[in-house]
PDB file of C-alpha atoms and ligand atoms in Angstrom:
ATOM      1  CA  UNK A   1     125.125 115.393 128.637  1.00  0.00           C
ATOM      2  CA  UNK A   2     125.311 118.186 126.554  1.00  0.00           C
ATOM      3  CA  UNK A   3     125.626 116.157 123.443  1.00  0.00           C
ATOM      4  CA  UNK A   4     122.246 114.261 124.370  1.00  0.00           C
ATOM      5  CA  UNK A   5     120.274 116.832 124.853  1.00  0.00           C
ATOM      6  CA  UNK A   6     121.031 118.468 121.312  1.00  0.00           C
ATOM      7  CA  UNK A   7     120.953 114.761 119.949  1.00  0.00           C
ATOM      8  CA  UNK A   8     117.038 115.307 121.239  1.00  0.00           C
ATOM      9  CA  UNK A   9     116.970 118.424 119.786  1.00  0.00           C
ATOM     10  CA  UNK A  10     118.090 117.409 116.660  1.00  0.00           C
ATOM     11  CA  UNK A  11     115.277 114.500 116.702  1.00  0.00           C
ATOM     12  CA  UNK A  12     112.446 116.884 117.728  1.00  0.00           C
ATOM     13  CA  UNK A  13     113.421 118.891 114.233  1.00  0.00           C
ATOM     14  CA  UNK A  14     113.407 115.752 112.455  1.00  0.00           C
ATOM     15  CA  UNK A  15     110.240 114.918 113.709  1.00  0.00           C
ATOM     16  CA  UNK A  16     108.484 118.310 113.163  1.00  0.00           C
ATOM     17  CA  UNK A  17     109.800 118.144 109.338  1.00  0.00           C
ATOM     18  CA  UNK A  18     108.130 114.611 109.263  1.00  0.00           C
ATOM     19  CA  UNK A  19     104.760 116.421 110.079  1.00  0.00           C
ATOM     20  CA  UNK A  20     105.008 118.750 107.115  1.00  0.00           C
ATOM     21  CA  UNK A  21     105.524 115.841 104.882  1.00  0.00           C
ATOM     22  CA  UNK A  22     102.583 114.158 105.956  1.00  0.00           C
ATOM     23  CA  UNK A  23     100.734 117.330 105.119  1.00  0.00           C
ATOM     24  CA  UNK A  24     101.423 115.679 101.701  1.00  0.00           C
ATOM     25  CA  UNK A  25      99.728 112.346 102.831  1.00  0.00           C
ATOM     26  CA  UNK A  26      96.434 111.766 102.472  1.00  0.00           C
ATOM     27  CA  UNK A  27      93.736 109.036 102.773  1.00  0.00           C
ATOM     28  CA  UNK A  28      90.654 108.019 101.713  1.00  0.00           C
ATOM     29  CA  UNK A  29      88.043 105.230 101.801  1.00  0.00           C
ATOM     30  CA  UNK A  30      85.513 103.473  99.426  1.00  0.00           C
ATOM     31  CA  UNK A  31      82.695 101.374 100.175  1.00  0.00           C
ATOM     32  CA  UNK A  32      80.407  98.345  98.888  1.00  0.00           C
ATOM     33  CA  UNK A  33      77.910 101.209  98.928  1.00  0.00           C
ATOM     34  CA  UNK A  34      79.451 103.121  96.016  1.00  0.00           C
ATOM     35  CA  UNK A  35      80.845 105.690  98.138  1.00  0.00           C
ATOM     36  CA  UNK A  36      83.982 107.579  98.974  1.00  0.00           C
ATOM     37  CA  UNK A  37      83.836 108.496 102.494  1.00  0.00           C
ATOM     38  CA  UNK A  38      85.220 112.125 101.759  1.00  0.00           C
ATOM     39  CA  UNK A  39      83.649 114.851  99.252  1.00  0.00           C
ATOM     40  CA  UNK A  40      87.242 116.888 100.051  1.00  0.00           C
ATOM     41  CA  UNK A  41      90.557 116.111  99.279  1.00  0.00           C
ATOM     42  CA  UNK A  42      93.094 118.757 100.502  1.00  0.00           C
ATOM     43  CA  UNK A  43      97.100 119.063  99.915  1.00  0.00           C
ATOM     44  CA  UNK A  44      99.512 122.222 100.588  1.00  0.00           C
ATOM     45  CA  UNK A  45     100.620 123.682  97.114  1.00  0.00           C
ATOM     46  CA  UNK A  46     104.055 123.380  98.639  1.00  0.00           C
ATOM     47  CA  UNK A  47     103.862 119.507  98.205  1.00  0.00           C
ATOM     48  CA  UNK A  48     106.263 118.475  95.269  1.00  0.00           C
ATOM     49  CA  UNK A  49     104.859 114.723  95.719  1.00  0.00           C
ATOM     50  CA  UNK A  50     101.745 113.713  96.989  1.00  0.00           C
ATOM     51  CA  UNK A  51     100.576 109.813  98.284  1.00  0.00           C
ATOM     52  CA  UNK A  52      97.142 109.048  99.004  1.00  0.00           C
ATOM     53  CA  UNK A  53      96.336 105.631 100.154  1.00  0.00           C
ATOM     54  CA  UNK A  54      92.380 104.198  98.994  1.00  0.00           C
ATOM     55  CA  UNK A  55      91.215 101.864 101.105  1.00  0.00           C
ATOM     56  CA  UNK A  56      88.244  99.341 100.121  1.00  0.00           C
ATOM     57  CA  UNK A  57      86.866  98.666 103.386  1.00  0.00           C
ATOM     58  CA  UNK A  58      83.873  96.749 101.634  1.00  0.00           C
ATOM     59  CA  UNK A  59      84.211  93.093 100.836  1.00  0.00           C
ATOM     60  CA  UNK A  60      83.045  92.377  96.984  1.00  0.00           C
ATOM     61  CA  UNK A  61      85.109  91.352  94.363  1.00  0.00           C
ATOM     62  CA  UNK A  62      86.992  94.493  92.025  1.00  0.00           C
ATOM     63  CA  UNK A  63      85.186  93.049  88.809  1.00  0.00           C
ATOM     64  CA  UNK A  64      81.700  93.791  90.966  1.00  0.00           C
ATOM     65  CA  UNK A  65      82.842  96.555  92.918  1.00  0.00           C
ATOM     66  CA  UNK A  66      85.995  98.128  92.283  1.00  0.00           C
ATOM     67  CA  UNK A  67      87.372 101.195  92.898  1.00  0.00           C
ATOM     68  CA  UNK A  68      90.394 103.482  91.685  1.00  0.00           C
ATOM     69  CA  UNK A  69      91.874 107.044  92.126  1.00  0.00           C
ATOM     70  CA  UNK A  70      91.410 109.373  89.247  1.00  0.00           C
ATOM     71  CA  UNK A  71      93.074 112.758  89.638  1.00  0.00           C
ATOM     72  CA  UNK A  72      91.344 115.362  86.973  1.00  0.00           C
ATOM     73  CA  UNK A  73      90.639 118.973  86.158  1.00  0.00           C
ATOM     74  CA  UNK A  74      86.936 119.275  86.842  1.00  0.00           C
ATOM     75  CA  UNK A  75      85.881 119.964  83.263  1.00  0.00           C
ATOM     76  CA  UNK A  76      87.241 116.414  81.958  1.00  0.00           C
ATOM     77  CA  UNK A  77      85.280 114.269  84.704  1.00  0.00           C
ATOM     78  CA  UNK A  78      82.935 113.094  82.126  1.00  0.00           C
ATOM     79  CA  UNK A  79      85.051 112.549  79.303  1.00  0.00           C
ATOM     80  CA  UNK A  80      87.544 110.668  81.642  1.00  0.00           C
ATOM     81  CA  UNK A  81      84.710 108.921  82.955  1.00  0.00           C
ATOM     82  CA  UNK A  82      83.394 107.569  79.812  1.00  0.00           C
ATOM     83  CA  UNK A  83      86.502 106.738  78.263  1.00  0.00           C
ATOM     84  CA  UNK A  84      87.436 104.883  81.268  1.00  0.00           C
ATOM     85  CA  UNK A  85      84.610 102.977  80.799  1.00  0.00           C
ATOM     86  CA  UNK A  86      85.726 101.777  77.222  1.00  0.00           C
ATOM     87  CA  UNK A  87      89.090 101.404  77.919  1.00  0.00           C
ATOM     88  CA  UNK A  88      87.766  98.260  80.239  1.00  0.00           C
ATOM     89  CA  UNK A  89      88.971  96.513  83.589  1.00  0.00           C
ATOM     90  CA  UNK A  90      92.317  95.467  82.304  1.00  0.00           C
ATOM     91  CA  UNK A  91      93.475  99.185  82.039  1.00  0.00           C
ATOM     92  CA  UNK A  92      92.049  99.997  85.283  1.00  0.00           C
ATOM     93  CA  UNK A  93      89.372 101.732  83.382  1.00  0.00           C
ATOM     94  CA  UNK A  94      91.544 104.689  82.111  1.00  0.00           C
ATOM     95  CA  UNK A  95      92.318 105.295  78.416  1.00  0.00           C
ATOM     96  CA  UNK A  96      95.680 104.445  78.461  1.00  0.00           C
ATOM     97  CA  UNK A  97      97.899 107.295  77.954  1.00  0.00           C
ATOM     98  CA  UNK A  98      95.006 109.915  78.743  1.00  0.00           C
ATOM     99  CA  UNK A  99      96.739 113.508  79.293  1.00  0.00           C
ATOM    100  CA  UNK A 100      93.417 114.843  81.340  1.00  0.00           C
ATOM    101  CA  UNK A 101      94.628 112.200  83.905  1.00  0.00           C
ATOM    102  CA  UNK A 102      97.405 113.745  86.405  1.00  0.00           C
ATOM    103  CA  UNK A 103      97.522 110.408  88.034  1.00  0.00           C
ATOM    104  CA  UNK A 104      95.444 107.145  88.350  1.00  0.00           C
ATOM    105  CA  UNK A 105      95.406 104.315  90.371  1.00  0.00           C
ATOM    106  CA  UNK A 106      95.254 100.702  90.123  1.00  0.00           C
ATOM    107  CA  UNK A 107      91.030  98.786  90.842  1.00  0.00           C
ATOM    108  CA  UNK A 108      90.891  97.617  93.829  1.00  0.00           C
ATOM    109  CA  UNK A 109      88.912  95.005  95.548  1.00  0.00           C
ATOM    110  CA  UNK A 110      86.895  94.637  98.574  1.00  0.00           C
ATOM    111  CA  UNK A 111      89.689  94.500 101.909  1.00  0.00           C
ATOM    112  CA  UNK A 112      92.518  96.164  99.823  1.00  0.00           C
ATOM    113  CA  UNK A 113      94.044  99.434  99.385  1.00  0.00           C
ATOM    114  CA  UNK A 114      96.416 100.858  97.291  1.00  0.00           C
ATOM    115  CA  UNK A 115      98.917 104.045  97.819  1.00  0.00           C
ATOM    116  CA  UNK A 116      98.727 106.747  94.598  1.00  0.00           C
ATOM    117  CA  UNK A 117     101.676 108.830  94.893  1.00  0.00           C
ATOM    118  CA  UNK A 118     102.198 111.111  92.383  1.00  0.00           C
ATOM    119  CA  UNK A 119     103.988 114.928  91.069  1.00  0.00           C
ATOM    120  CA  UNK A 120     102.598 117.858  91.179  1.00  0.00           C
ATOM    121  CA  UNK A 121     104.515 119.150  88.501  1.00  0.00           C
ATOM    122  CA  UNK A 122     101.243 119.429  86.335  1.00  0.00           C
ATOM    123  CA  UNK A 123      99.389 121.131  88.833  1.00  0.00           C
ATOM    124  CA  UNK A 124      98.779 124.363  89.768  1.00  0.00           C
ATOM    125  CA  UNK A 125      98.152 126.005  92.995  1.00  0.00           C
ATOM    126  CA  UNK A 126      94.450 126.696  93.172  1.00  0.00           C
ATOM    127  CA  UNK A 127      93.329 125.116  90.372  1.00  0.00           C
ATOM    128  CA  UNK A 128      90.016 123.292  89.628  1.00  0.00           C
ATOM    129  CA  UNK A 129      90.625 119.411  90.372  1.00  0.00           C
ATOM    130  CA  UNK A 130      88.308 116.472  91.208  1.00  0.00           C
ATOM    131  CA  UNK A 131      89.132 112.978  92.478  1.00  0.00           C
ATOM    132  CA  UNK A 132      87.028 110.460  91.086  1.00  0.00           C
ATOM    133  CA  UNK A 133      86.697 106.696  90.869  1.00  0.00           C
ATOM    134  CA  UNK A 134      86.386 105.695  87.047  1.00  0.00           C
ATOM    135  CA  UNK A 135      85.055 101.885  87.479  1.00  0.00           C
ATOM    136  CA  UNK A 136      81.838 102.116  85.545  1.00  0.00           C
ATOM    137  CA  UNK A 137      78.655 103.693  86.196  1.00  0.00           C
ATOM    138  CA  UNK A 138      80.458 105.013  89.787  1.00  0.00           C
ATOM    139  CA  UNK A 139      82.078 108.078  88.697  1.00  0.00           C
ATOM    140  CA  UNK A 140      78.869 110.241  88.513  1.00  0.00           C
ATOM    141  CA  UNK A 141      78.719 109.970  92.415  1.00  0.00           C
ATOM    142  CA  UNK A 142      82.261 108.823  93.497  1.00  0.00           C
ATOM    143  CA  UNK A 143      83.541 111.921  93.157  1.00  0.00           C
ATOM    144  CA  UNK A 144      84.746 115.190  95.248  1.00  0.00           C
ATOM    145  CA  UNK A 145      87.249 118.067  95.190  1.00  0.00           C
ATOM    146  CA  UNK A 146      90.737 117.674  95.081  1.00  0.00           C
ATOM    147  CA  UNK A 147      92.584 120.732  96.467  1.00  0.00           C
ATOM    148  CA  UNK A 148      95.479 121.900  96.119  1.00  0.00           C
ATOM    149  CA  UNK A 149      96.568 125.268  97.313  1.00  0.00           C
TER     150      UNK A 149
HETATM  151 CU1  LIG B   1      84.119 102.882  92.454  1.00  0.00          CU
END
């Protein structure tokens, strides 16, 4: 009897320790409307790893209406932006190789999603970030902060 009752014990801390991680776990939405459905993006400065899953909850095509994950500083939303757009569709509008980028995701389509999990290695705690999707024309709007702290 004993034994079960730590063996719950010993679940219960498993499961609290689960609930930090998914501190780390975020998610977000984009639209056919050219919107993200969140101007914030908020994860603990103690994550070493963070995932957040887009989801394209509107139904055109990626070549019309795609939408990535950009991770940035703030000061190289443009720049990212606009090489992004030359870089084209088959590098998921991001200049391959780009060091502004901390981590990018794959276009996605109407009815899809797709999970960006990244390090934080580059970060640092409190620092000036922005999420963004790069497709063009969209990144002057689809954008908000990305905290980390
Ligand atoms: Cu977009």
């Amino acid at each position: 009897m004993t034994n079960r009752i730590l063996a719950a014990a010993a679940l219960m801390l498993g499961l609290s320790f689960g609930a930090n991680a998914s501190e780390c776990e975020l998610s977000l939405e984009a639209n056919d409307m050219m919107q993200f459905n969140t101007k914030v993006l908020s994860a603990p400065a103690s994550c070493k790893e963070v995932s957040i899953t887009l989801t394209h909850t509107g139904t055109l095509p990626a070549q019309a209406m795609g939408h990535n994950l950009v991770i940035t500083d703030t000061a190289n939303v443009a720049a990212v932006g606009t090489d992004g757009m030359a870089a084209g569709f088959d590098n998921n509008y991001v200049k391959p190789g780009d060091e502004r980028v901390y981590a990018a995701s794959k276009v996605i389509g109407g009815g899809e999603s797709v999970t960006l999990t990244f390090s934080t290695e580059k970060l640092t705690a409190g620092g000036d970030y922005t999420f963004l999707c790069s497709f063009p024309g969209h990144w002057a709007i689809m954008q908000g902060k990305f905290e980390f702290k």
